[in-house]
PDB file of N, CA, C and O in Angstrom:
ATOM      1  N   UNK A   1      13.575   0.535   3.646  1.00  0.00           N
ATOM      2  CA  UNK A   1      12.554  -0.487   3.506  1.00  0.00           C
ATOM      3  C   UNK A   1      11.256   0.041   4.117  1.00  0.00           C
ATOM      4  O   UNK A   1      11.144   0.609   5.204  1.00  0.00           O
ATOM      5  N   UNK A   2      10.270  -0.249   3.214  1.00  0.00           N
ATOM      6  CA  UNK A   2       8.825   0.219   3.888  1.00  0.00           C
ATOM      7  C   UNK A   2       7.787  -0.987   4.361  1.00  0.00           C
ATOM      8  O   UNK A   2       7.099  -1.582   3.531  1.00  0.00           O
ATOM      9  N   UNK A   3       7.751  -1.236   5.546  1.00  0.00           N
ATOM     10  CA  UNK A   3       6.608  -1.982   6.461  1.00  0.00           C
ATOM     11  C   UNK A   3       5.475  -2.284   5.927  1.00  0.00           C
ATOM     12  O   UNK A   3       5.975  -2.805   4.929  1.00  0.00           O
ATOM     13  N   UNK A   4       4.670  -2.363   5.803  1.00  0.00           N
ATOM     14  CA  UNK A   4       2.906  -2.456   6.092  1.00  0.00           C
ATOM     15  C   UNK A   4       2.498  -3.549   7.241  1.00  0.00           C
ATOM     16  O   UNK A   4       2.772  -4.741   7.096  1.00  0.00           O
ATOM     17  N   UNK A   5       2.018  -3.189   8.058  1.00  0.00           N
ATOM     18  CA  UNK A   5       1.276  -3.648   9.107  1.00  0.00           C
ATOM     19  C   UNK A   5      -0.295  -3.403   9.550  1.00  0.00           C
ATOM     20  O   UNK A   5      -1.002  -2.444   9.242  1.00  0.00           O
ATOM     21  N   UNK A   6      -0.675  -4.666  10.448  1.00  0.00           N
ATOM     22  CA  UNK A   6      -2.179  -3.782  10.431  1.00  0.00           C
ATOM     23  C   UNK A   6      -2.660  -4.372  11.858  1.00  0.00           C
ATOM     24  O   UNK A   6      -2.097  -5.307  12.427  1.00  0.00           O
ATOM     25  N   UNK A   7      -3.371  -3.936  12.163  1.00  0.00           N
ATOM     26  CA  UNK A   7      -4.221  -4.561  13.606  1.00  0.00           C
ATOM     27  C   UNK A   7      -6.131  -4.393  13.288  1.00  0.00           C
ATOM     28  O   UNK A   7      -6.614  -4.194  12.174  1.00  0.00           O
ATOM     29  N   UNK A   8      -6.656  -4.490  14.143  1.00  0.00           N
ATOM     30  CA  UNK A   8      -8.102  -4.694  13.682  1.00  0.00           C
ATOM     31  C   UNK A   8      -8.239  -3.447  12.967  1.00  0.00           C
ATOM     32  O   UNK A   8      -8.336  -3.364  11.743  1.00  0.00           O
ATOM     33  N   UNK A   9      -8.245  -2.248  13.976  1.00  0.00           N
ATOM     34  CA  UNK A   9      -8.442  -1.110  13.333  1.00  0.00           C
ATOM     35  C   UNK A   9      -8.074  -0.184  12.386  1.00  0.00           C
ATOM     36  O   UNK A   9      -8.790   0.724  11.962  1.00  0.00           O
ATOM     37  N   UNK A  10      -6.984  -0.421  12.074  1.00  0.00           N
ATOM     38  CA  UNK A  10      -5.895   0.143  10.862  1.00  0.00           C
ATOM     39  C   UNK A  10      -4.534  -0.653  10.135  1.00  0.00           C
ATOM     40  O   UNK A  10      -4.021  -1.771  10.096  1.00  0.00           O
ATOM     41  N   UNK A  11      -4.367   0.492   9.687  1.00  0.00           N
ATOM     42  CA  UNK A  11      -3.341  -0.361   8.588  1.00  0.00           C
ATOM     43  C   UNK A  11      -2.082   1.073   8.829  1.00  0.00           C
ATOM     44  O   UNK A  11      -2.361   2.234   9.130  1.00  0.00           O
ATOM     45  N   UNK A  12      -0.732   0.493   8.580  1.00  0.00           N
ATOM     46  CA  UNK A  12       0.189   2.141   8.665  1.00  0.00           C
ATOM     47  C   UNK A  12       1.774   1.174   8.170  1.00  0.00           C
ATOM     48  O   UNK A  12       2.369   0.113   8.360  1.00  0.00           O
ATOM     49  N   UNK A  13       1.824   2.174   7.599  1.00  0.00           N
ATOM     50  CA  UNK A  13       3.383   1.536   7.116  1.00  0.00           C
ATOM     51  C   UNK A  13       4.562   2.322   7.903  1.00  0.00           C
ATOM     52  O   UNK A  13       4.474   3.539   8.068  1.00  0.00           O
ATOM     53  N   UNK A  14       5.429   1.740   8.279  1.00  0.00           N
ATOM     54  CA  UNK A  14       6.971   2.502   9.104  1.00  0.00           C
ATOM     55  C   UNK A  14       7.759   1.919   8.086  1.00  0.00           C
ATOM     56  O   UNK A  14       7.565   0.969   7.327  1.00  0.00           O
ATOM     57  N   UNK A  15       9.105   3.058   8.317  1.00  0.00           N
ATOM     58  CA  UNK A  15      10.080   2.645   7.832  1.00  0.00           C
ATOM     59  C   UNK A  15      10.911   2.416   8.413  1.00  0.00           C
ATOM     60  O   UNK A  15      11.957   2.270   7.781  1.00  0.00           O
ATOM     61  N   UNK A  16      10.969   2.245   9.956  1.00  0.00           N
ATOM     62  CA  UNK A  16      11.935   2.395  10.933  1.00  0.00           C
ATOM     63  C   UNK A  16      11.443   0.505  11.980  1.00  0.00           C
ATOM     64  O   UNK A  16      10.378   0.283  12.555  1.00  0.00           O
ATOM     65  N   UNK A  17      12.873  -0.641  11.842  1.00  0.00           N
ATOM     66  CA  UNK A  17      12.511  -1.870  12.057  1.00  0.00           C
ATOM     67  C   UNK A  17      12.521  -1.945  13.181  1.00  0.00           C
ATOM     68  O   UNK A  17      12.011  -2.941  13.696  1.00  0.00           O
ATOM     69  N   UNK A  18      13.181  -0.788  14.104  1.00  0.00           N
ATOM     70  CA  UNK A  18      12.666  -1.171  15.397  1.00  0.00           C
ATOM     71  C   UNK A  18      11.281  -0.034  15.697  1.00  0.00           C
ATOM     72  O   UNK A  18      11.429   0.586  16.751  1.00  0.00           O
ATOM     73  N   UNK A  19      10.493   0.175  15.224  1.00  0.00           N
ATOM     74  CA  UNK A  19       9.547   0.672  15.512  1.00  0.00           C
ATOM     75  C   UNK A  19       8.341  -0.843  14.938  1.00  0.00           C
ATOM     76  O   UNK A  19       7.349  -1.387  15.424  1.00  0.00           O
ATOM     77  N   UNK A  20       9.245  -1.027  13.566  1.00  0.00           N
ATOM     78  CA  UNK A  20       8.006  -2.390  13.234  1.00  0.00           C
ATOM     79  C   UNK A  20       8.370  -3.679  14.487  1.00  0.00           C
ATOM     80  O   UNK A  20       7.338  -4.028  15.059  1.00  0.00           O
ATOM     81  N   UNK A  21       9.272  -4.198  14.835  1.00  0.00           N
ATOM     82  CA  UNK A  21       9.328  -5.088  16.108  1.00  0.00           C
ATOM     83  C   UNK A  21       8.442  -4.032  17.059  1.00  0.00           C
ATOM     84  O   UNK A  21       7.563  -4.825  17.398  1.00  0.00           O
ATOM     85  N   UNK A  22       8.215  -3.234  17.477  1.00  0.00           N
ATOM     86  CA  UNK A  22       7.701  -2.766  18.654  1.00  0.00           C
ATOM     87  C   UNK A  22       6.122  -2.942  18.392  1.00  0.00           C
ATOM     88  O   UNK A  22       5.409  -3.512  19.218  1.00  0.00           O
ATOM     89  N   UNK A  23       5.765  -2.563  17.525  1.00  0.00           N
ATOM     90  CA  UNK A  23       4.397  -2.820  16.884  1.00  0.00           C
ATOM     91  C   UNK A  23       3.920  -4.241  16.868  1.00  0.00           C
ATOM     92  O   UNK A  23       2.732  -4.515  17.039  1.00  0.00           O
ATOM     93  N   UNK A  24       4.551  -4.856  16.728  1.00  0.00           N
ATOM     94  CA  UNK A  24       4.485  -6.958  16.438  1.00  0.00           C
ATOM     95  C   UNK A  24       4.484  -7.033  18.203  1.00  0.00           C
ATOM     96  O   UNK A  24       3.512  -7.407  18.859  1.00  0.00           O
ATOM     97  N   UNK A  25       5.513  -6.684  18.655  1.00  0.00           N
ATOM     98  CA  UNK A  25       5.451  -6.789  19.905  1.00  0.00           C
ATOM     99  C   UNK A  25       3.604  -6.458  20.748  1.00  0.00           C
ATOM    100  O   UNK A  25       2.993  -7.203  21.514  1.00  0.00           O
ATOM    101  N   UNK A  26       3.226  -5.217  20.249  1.00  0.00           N
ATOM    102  CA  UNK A  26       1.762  -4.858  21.010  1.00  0.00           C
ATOM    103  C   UNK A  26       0.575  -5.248  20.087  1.00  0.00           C
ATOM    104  O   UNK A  26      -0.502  -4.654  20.044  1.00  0.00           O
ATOM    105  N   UNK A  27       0.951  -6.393  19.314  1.00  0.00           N
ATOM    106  CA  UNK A  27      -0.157  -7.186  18.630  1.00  0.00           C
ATOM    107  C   UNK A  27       0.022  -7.178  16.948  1.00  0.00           C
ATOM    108  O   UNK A  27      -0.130  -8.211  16.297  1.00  0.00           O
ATOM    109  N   UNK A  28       0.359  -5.891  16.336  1.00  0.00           N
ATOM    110  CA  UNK A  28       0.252  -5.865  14.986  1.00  0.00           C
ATOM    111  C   UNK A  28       0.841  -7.130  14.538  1.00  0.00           C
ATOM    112  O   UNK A  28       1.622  -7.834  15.179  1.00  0.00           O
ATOM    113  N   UNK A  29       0.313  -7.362  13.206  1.00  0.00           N
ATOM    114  CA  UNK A  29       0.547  -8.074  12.082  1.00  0.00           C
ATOM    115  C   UNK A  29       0.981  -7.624  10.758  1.00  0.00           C
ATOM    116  O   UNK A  29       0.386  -6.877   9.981  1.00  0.00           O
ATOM    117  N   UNK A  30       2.417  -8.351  10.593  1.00  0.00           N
ATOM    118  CA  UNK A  30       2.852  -7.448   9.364  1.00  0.00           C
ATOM    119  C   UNK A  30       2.383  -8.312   8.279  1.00  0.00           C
ATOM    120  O   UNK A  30       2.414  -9.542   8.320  1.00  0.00           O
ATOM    121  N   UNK A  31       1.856  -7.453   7.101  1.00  0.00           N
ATOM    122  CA  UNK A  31       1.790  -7.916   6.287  1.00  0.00           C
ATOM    123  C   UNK A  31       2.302  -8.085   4.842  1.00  0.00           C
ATOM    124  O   UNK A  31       2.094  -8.913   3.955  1.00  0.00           O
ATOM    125  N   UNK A  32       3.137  -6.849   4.972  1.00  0.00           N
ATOM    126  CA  UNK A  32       4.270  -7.307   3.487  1.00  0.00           C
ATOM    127  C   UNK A  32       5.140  -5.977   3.435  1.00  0.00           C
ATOM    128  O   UNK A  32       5.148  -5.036   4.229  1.00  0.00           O
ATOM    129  N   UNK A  33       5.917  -6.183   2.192  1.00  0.00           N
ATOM    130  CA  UNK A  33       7.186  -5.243   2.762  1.00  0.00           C
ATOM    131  C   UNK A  33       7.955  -4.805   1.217  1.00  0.00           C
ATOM    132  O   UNK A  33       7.925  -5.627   0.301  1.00  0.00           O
ATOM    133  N   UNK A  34       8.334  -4.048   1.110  1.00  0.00           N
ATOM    134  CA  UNK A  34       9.004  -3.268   0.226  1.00  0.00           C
ATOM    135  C   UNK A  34      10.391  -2.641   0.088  1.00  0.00           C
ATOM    136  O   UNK A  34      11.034  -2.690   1.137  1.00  0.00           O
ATOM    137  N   UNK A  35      11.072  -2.010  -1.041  1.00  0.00           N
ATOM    138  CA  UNK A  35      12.107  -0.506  -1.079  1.00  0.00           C
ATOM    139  C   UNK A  35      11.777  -0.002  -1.654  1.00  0.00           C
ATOM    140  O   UNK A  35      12.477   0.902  -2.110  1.00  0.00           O
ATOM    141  N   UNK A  36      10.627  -0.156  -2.035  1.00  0.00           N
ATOM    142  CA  UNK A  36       9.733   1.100  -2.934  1.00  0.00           C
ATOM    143  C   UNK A  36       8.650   1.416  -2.480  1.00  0.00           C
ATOM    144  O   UNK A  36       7.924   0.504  -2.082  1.00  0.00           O
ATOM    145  N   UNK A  37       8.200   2.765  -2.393  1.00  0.00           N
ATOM    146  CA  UNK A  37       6.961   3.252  -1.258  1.00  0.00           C
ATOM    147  C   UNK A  37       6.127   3.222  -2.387  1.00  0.00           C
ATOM    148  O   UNK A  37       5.350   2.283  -2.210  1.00  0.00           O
ATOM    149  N   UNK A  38       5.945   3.654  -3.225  1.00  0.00           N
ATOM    150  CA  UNK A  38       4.714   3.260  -4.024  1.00  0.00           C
ATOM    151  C   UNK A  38       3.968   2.094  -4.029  1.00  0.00           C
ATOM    152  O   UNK A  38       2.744   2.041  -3.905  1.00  0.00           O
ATOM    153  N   UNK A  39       5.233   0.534  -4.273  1.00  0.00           N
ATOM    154  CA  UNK A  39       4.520  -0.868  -3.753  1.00  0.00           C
ATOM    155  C   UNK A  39       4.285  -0.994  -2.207  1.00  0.00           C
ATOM    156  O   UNK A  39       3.740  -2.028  -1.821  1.00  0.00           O
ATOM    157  N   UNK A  40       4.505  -0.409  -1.637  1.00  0.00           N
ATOM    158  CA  UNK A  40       4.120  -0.684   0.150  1.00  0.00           C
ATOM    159  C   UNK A  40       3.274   0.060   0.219  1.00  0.00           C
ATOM    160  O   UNK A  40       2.505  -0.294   1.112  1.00  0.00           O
ATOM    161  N   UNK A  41       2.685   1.752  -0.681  1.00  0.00           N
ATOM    162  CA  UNK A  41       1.338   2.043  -0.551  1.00  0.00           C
ATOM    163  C   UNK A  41       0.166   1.527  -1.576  1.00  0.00           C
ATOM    164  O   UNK A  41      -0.865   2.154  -1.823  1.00  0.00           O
ATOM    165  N   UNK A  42       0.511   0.338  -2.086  1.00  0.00           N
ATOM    166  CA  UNK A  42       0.033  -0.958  -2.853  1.00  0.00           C
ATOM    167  C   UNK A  42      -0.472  -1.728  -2.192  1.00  0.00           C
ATOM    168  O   UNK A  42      -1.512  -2.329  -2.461  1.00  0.00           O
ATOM    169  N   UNK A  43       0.206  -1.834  -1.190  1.00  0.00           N
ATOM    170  CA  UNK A  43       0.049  -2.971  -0.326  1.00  0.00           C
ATOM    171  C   UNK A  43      -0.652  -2.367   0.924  1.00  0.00           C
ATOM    172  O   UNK A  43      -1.585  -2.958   1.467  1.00  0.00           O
ATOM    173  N   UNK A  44      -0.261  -1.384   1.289  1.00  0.00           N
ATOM    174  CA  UNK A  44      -1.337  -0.720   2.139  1.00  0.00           C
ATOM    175  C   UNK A  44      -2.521  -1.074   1.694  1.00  0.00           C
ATOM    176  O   UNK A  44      -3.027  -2.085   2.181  1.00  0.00           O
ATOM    177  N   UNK A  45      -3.232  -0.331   0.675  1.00  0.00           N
ATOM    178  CA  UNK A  45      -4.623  -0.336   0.039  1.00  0.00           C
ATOM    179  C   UNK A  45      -5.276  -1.221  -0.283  1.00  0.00           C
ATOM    180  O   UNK A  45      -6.489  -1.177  -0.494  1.00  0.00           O
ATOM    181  N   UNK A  46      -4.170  -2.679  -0.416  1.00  0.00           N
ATOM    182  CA  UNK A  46      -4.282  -4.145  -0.662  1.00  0.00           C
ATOM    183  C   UNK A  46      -5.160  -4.739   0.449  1.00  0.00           C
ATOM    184  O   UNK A  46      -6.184  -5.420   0.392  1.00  0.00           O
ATOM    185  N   UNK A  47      -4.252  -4.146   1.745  1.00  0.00           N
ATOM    186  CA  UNK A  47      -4.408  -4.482   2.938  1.00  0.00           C
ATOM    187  C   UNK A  47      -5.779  -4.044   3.465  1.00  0.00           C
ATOM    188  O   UNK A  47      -6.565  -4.850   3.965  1.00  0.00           O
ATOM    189  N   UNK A  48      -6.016  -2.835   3.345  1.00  0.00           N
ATOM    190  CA  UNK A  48      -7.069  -2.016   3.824  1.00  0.00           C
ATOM    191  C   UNK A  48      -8.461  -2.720   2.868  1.00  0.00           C
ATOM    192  O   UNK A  48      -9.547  -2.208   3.136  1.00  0.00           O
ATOM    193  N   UNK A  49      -8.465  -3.449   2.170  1.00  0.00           N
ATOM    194  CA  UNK A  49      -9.357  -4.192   1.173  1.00  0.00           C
ATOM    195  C   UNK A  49      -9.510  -5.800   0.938  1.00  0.00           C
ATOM    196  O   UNK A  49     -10.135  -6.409   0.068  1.00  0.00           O
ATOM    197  N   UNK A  50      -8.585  -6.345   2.205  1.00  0.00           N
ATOM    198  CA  UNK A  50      -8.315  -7.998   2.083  1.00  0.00           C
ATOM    199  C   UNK A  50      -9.500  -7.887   2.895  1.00  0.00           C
ATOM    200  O   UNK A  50     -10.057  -8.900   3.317  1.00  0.00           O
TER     201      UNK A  50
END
């Protein structure tokens, strides 16, 4: 499964869920989620443009 998350300054997708809880934990905000990396770097670029 691929992440997308973002905080003020960036945007980064993990694929690893305890790395995305650790991230939520020091502020990030997830914003959508995938099993296909092509739609989660969709959603990256989505993200990087909301």
């Amino acid at each position: 499964m691929f992440y997308v998350l973002f905080c003020q300054e960036e945007e980064i997708i993990c694929e690893n869920f305890d790395q995305v809880m650790d991230q939520i934990a020091a502020g990030w905000k997830l914003y959508g989620y995938s099993d296909n990396k092509r739609l989660a770097e969709s959603l990256l670029h989505e993200c990087t443009h909301h």
